[in-house]
Amino acid sequence: MEENQVVSMPRIGDPAPEFTAVTTQGNINFPSDFKGNWVILFSHPADFTPVCTSEFMTFATMEAQFTEANCKLVGLSVDGLYSHIAWLRTIKEKIEYKGMKNVEVKFPLIEDITMEVAKKYGMIQPGEATTKAVRAVFYIDPKGIIRTIIYYPLSMGRNFDELYRVLIGLQTADAFSVALPADWRPGDDVIVPTAGSCGVAKERMESKDEMHCYDWFFCTKALDKDKVLKTVLKK
Ligand code: BEZ
């Protein structure tokens, strides 16, 4: 791919581009096989590399947490299937890292030697690398719509607490029709949609109810942590 070539990339709010692929867990039709679930589709630069190994061990170790939040994980690199299989076997059999060992990666890892999927999703960013995908993360909702996109460069491992926080945040914002302030975590106050009329703005500023207004356009309310977790994790 030419460095200056214009490529179209999916955006937040777009339907997730469709593809079929071979993975370490069999063939998949994306996103239709995952309808009804949240999906995190993520790319990594290459098998048998250290940052990617640390990421896969972390993601696989946290997989149950993502499943509990109705979210499936799907990985991708431009390596082939046998490389994927050999790498995942090595991880399980040989790698012990930060207390994680015997780690089995059970989620599908897509082979994408032709880069067809990686290009469709804007995972090849020539300024960073022409032969490897960057560390892209796509959150796709149960209706197949892209809801968040995060990119990291080759040299930087992802923050998996943040990846999990974003998943819980997206579902909380949907379920309670609220927005979430900087660094929000379950149990923190949430933002009430901004007043859309002068009347509502006045009411809000004068109201003594559950809302706290810093100004007419910036009002928060408490949202109980258990209520959030019960809704998102179906606990
Ligand atoms: C890594 O995962 O360690 C890595 C992969 C590609 C470039 C740099 C680092």
Short mmCIF file of C-alpha atoms and ligand atoms in Angstrom, two decimals:
data_model
loop_
_atom_site.label_atom_id
_atom_site.label_comp_id
_atom_site.label_asym_id
_atom_site.label_seq_id
_atom_site.Cartn_x
_atom_site.Cartn_y
_atom_site.Cartn_z
CA MET A 1 0.00 0.00 0.00
CA GLU A 2 1.36 3.45 -0.93
CA GLU A 3 2.07 5.69 2.03
CA ASN A 4 -0.18 8.43 0.69
CA GLN A 5 -2.92 6.17 -0.65
CA VAL A 6 -6.34 7.22 0.55
CA VAL A 7 -8.16 4.35 2.23
CA SER A 8 -11.65 4.42 3.59
CA MET A 9 -11.87 3.39 7.20
CA PRO A 10 -14.95 2.38 9.14
CA ARG A 11 -16.12 4.99 11.58
CA ILE A 12 -18.00 5.03 14.86
CA GLY A 13 -21.69 4.61 14.05
CA ASP A 14 -21.06 2.63 10.84
CA PRO A 15 -22.21 -0.97 10.43
CA ALA A 16 -19.20 -3.26 10.96
CA PRO A 17 -17.87 -4.24 7.50
CA GLU A 18 -18.75 -7.82 6.66
CA PHE A 19 -16.24 -10.57 5.92
CA THR A 20 -15.74 -14.31 6.14
CA ALA A 21 -12.50 -15.62 7.59
CA VAL A 22 -10.55 -18.65 8.67
CA THR A 23 -9.70 -18.59 12.38
CA THR A 24 -8.09 -20.80 15.00
CA GLN A 25 -11.65 -21.76 16.05
CA GLY A 26 -12.99 -22.50 12.55
CA ASN A 27 -14.53 -20.31 9.88
CA ILE A 28 -16.54 -17.24 10.82
CA ASN A 29 -19.01 -14.90 9.13
CA PHE A 30 -18.52 -11.49 10.62
CA PRO A 31 -20.43 -9.83 12.19
CA SER A 32 -23.51 -12.01 11.62
CA ASP A 33 -22.19 -14.96 13.70
CA PHE A 34 -21.96 -12.61 16.67
CA LYS A 35 -25.37 -10.89 16.46
CA GLY A 36 -26.82 -10.38 19.91
CA ASN A 37 -23.38 -10.10 21.51
CA TRP A 38 -20.95 -7.26 21.90
CA VAL A 39 -17.70 -8.04 20.07
CA ILE A 40 -14.22 -6.67 20.48
CA LEU A 41 -12.42 -7.18 17.17
CA PHE A 42 -8.75 -6.40 17.63
CA SER A 43 -5.62 -6.65 15.54
CA HIS A 44 -2.03 -7.28 16.56
CA PRO A 45 1.12 -6.81 14.48
CA ALA A 46 2.59 -10.31 14.43
CA ASP A 47 2.67 -13.73 16.06
CA PHE A 48 5.76 -14.70 18.09
CA THR A 49 6.47 -11.14 19.21
CA PRO A 50 6.80 -10.07 22.84
CA VAL A 51 4.28 -7.23 23.18
CA CYS A 52 1.61 -9.26 21.37
CA THR A 53 2.34 -12.28 23.56
CA SER A 54 1.86 -10.21 26.72
CA GLU A 55 -1.41 -8.86 25.28
CA PHE A 56 -2.80 -12.26 24.31
CA MET A 57 -1.99 -13.72 27.71
CA THR A 58 -3.75 -10.81 29.39
CA PHE A 59 -6.82 -10.92 27.13
CA ALA A 60 -7.16 -14.70 27.45
CA THR A 61 -6.86 -14.47 31.24
CA MET A 62 -9.61 -11.83 31.31
CA GLU A 63 -11.88 -13.57 28.80
CA ALA A 64 -14.38 -14.77 31.43
CA GLN A 65 -14.88 -11.15 32.55
CA PHE A 66 -15.69 -10.08 28.98
CA THR A 67 -18.02 -13.07 28.51
CA GLU A 68 -19.89 -12.07 31.66
CA ALA A 69 -20.48 -8.68 30.01
CA ASN A 70 -21.91 -10.43 26.92
CA CYS A 71 -18.81 -9.71 24.87
CA LYS A 72 -16.88 -12.02 22.54
CA LEU A 73 -13.25 -11.45 21.62
CA VAL A 74 -11.93 -11.88 18.07
CA GLY A 75 -8.25 -11.33 17.23
CA LEU A 76 -6.55 -10.81 13.87
CA SER A 77 -3.08 -10.56 12.41
CA VAL A 78 -1.74 -10.84 8.91
CA ASP A 79 -0.01 -14.12 9.79
CA GLY A 80 -1.25 -17.51 8.57
CA LEU A 81 -3.27 -20.11 10.42
CA TYR A 82 -0.36 -22.47 11.18
CA SER A 83 1.71 -19.63 12.60
CA HIS A 84 -1.26 -18.71 14.81
CA ILE A 85 -1.66 -22.30 15.99
CA ALA A 86 2.06 -22.70 16.71
CA TRP A 87 2.21 -19.38 18.60
CA LEU A 88 -0.85 -20.13 20.74
CA ARG A 89 0.59 -23.58 21.55
CA THR A 90 3.89 -21.99 22.57
CA ILE A 91 2.07 -19.51 24.80
CA LYS A 92 0.22 -22.33 26.56
CA GLU A 93 3.14 -24.68 26.88
CA LYS A 94 6.11 -22.44 27.51
CA ILE A 95 5.36 -18.87 28.53
CA GLU A 96 5.02 -17.79 32.12
CA TYR A 97 4.52 -14.04 32.46
CA LYS A 98 3.46 -11.94 35.44
CA GLY A 99 1.92 -14.90 37.26
CA MET A 100 0.05 -16.08 34.14
CA LYS A 101 0.94 -19.55 32.89
CA ASN A 102 -0.71 -22.40 31.01
CA VAL A 103 -2.78 -19.76 29.29
CA GLU A 104 -5.08 -21.14 26.63
CA VAL A 105 -6.36 -18.68 24.05
CA LYS A 106 -9.88 -19.90 23.35
CA PHE A 107 -11.21 -16.98 21.33
CA PRO A 108 -10.83 -17.02 17.53
CA LEU A 109 -7.71 -15.57 15.94
CA ILE A 110 -8.24 -14.67 12.27
CA GLU A 111 -5.61 -15.45 9.62
CA ASP A 112 -5.38 -12.56 7.20
CA ILE A 113 -2.38 -13.17 4.96
CA THR A 114 -4.05 -11.27 2.10
CA MET A 115 -4.68 -8.31 4.47
CA GLU A 116 -8.20 -8.13 3.10
CA VAL A 117 -9.85 -7.74 6.49
CA ALA A 118 -7.06 -5.58 7.92
CA LYS A 119 -7.39 -3.15 5.01
CA LYS A 120 -11.19 -3.10 5.26
CA TYR A 121 -10.91 -2.06 8.89
CA GLY A 122 -8.05 0.44 8.48
CA MET A 123 -5.73 -1.72 10.55
CA ILE A 124 -2.81 -1.24 8.14
CA GLN A 125 -1.43 2.23 8.72
CA PRO A 126 1.51 2.63 6.33
CA GLY A 127 3.18 5.43 8.29
CA GLU A 128 3.60 2.89 11.11
CA ALA A 129 4.08 -0.34 9.09
CA THR A 130 3.12 -1.58 5.62
CA THR A 131 3.38 -5.30 6.41
CA LYS A 132 1.78 -5.45 9.85
CA ALA A 133 -1.48 -4.34 11.41
CA VAL A 134 -1.35 -1.74 14.16
CA ARG A 135 -3.03 -2.52 17.49
CA ALA A 136 -6.60 -1.58 16.57
CA VAL A 137 -9.62 -2.23 18.79
CA PHE A 138 -13.19 -2.12 17.42
CA TYR A 139 -16.19 -2.38 19.76
CA ILE A 140 -19.21 -3.68 17.86
CA ASP A 141 -22.61 -3.71 19.51
CA PRO A 142 -25.23 -6.49 19.40
CA LYS A 143 -26.78 -4.89 16.29
CA GLY A 144 -23.47 -4.94 14.41
CA ILE A 145 -22.72 -1.21 14.74
CA ILE A 146 -19.21 0.08 15.50
CA ARG A 147 -19.38 1.98 18.76
CA THR A 148 -15.76 2.73 19.68
CA ILE A 149 -12.42 2.54 17.88
CA ILE A 150 -9.07 2.71 19.64
CA TYR A 151 -5.64 2.53 18.03
CA TYR A 152 -2.26 1.88 19.61
CA PRO A 153 1.09 1.81 17.81
CA LEU A 154 3.28 -1.28 17.41
CA SER A 155 5.53 -0.47 20.33
CA MET A 156 2.84 -0.03 23.01
CA GLY A 157 0.79 -2.78 24.65
CA ARG A 158 -2.86 -2.00 25.27
CA ASN A 159 -4.35 -1.19 28.68
CA PHE A 160 -6.83 -4.01 29.28
CA ASP A 161 -8.46 -2.38 32.29
CA GLU A 162 -9.33 0.47 29.95
CA LEU A 163 -10.64 -1.92 27.28
CA TYR A 164 -12.93 -3.47 29.91
CA ARG A 165 -13.93 -0.04 31.32
CA VAL A 166 -14.99 1.11 27.83
CA LEU A 167 -17.15 -2.00 27.35
CA ILE A 168 -18.95 -1.47 30.67
CA GLY A 169 -19.24 2.26 29.96
CA LEU A 170 -20.83 1.76 26.53
CA GLN A 171 -23.41 -0.61 27.95
CA THR A 172 -24.12 1.67 30.92
CA ALA A 173 -24.60 4.73 28.70
CA ASP A 174 -27.05 2.72 26.55
CA ALA A 175 -28.99 1.13 29.40
CA PHE A 176 -29.44 4.29 31.50
CA SER A 177 -29.45 6.96 28.74
CA VAL A 178 -26.63 8.87 30.35
CA ALA A 179 -23.15 10.05 29.41
CA LEU A 180 -20.04 9.29 31.41
CA PRO A 181 -17.50 11.82 32.64
CA ALA A 182 -13.72 11.59 32.50
CA ASP A 183 -12.31 8.48 34.15
CA TRP A 184 -15.79 7.16 35.00
CA ARG A 185 -16.03 3.82 36.71
CA PRO A 186 -19.15 1.96 37.95
CA GLY A 187 -20.37 3.70 41.12
CA ASP A 188 -19.26 7.18 40.01
CA ASP A 189 -21.79 9.89 39.18
CA VAL A 190 -23.06 9.98 35.59
CA ILE A 191 -23.99 12.90 33.35
CA VAL A 192 -27.63 13.67 32.64
CA PRO A 193 -28.32 14.64 28.99
CA THR A 194 -27.85 18.38 28.54
CA ALA A 195 -30.97 20.51 28.83
CA GLY A 196 -32.48 21.07 25.40
CA SER A 197 -34.61 24.09 26.20
CA CYS A 198 -34.44 27.26 28.30
CA GLY A 199 -37.27 25.92 30.46
CA VAL A 200 -35.45 22.70 31.29
CA ALA A 201 -32.20 24.60 31.91
CA LYS A 202 -34.00 26.86 34.43
CA GLU A 203 -35.75 23.91 36.08
CA ARG A 204 -32.47 22.10 36.49
CA MET A 205 -30.73 25.05 38.11
CA GLU A 206 -33.63 25.52 40.54
CA SER A 207 -34.26 21.86 41.22
CA LYS A 208 -33.39 20.39 44.59
CA ASP A 209 -33.82 16.78 43.47
CA GLU A 210 -31.26 14.03 42.88
CA MET A 211 -29.32 15.99 40.26
CA HIS A 212 -26.27 18.09 40.93
CA CYS A 213 -25.79 20.90 38.41
CA TYR A 214 -22.38 22.56 38.10
CA ASP A 215 -24.08 24.83 35.58
CA TRP A 216 -27.23 24.48 33.43
CA PHE A 217 -25.39 22.40 30.79
CA PHE A 218 -23.49 20.16 33.19
CA CYS A 219 -25.66 18.09 35.53
CA THR A 220 -24.79 14.76 37.16
CA LYS A 221 -26.66 12.22 39.24
CA ALA A 222 -25.68 9.20 41.28
CA LEU A 223 -25.91 5.77 39.65
CA ASP A 224 -25.48 2.90 42.03
CA LYS A 225 -22.62 0.53 41.26
CA ASP A 226 -24.70 -2.59 41.97
CA LYS A 227 -27.42 -1.33 39.64
CA VAL A 228 -24.86 -0.87 36.86
CA LEU A 229 -23.26 -4.28 37.41
CA LYS A 230 -26.64 -6.02 37.71
CA THR A 231 -27.71 -4.53 34.38
CA VAL A 232 -24.49 -4.98 32.43
CA LEU A 233 -23.32 -8.27 33.92
CA LYS A 234 -26.87 -9.63 34.43
CA LYS A 235 -25.90 -10.42 38.06
C1 BEZ B 1 5.66 -6.94 19.63
O1 BEZ B 1 4.54 -7.41 19.74
O2 BEZ B 1 6.54 -7.13 20.46
C2 BEZ B 1 5.99 -6.09 18.45
C3 BEZ B 1 5.42 -6.38 17.23
C4 BEZ B 1 5.74 -5.60 16.14
C5 BEZ B 1 6.61 -4.54 16.26
C6 BEZ B 1 7.13 -4.24 17.52
C7 BEZ B 1 6.82 -5.02 18.62
#
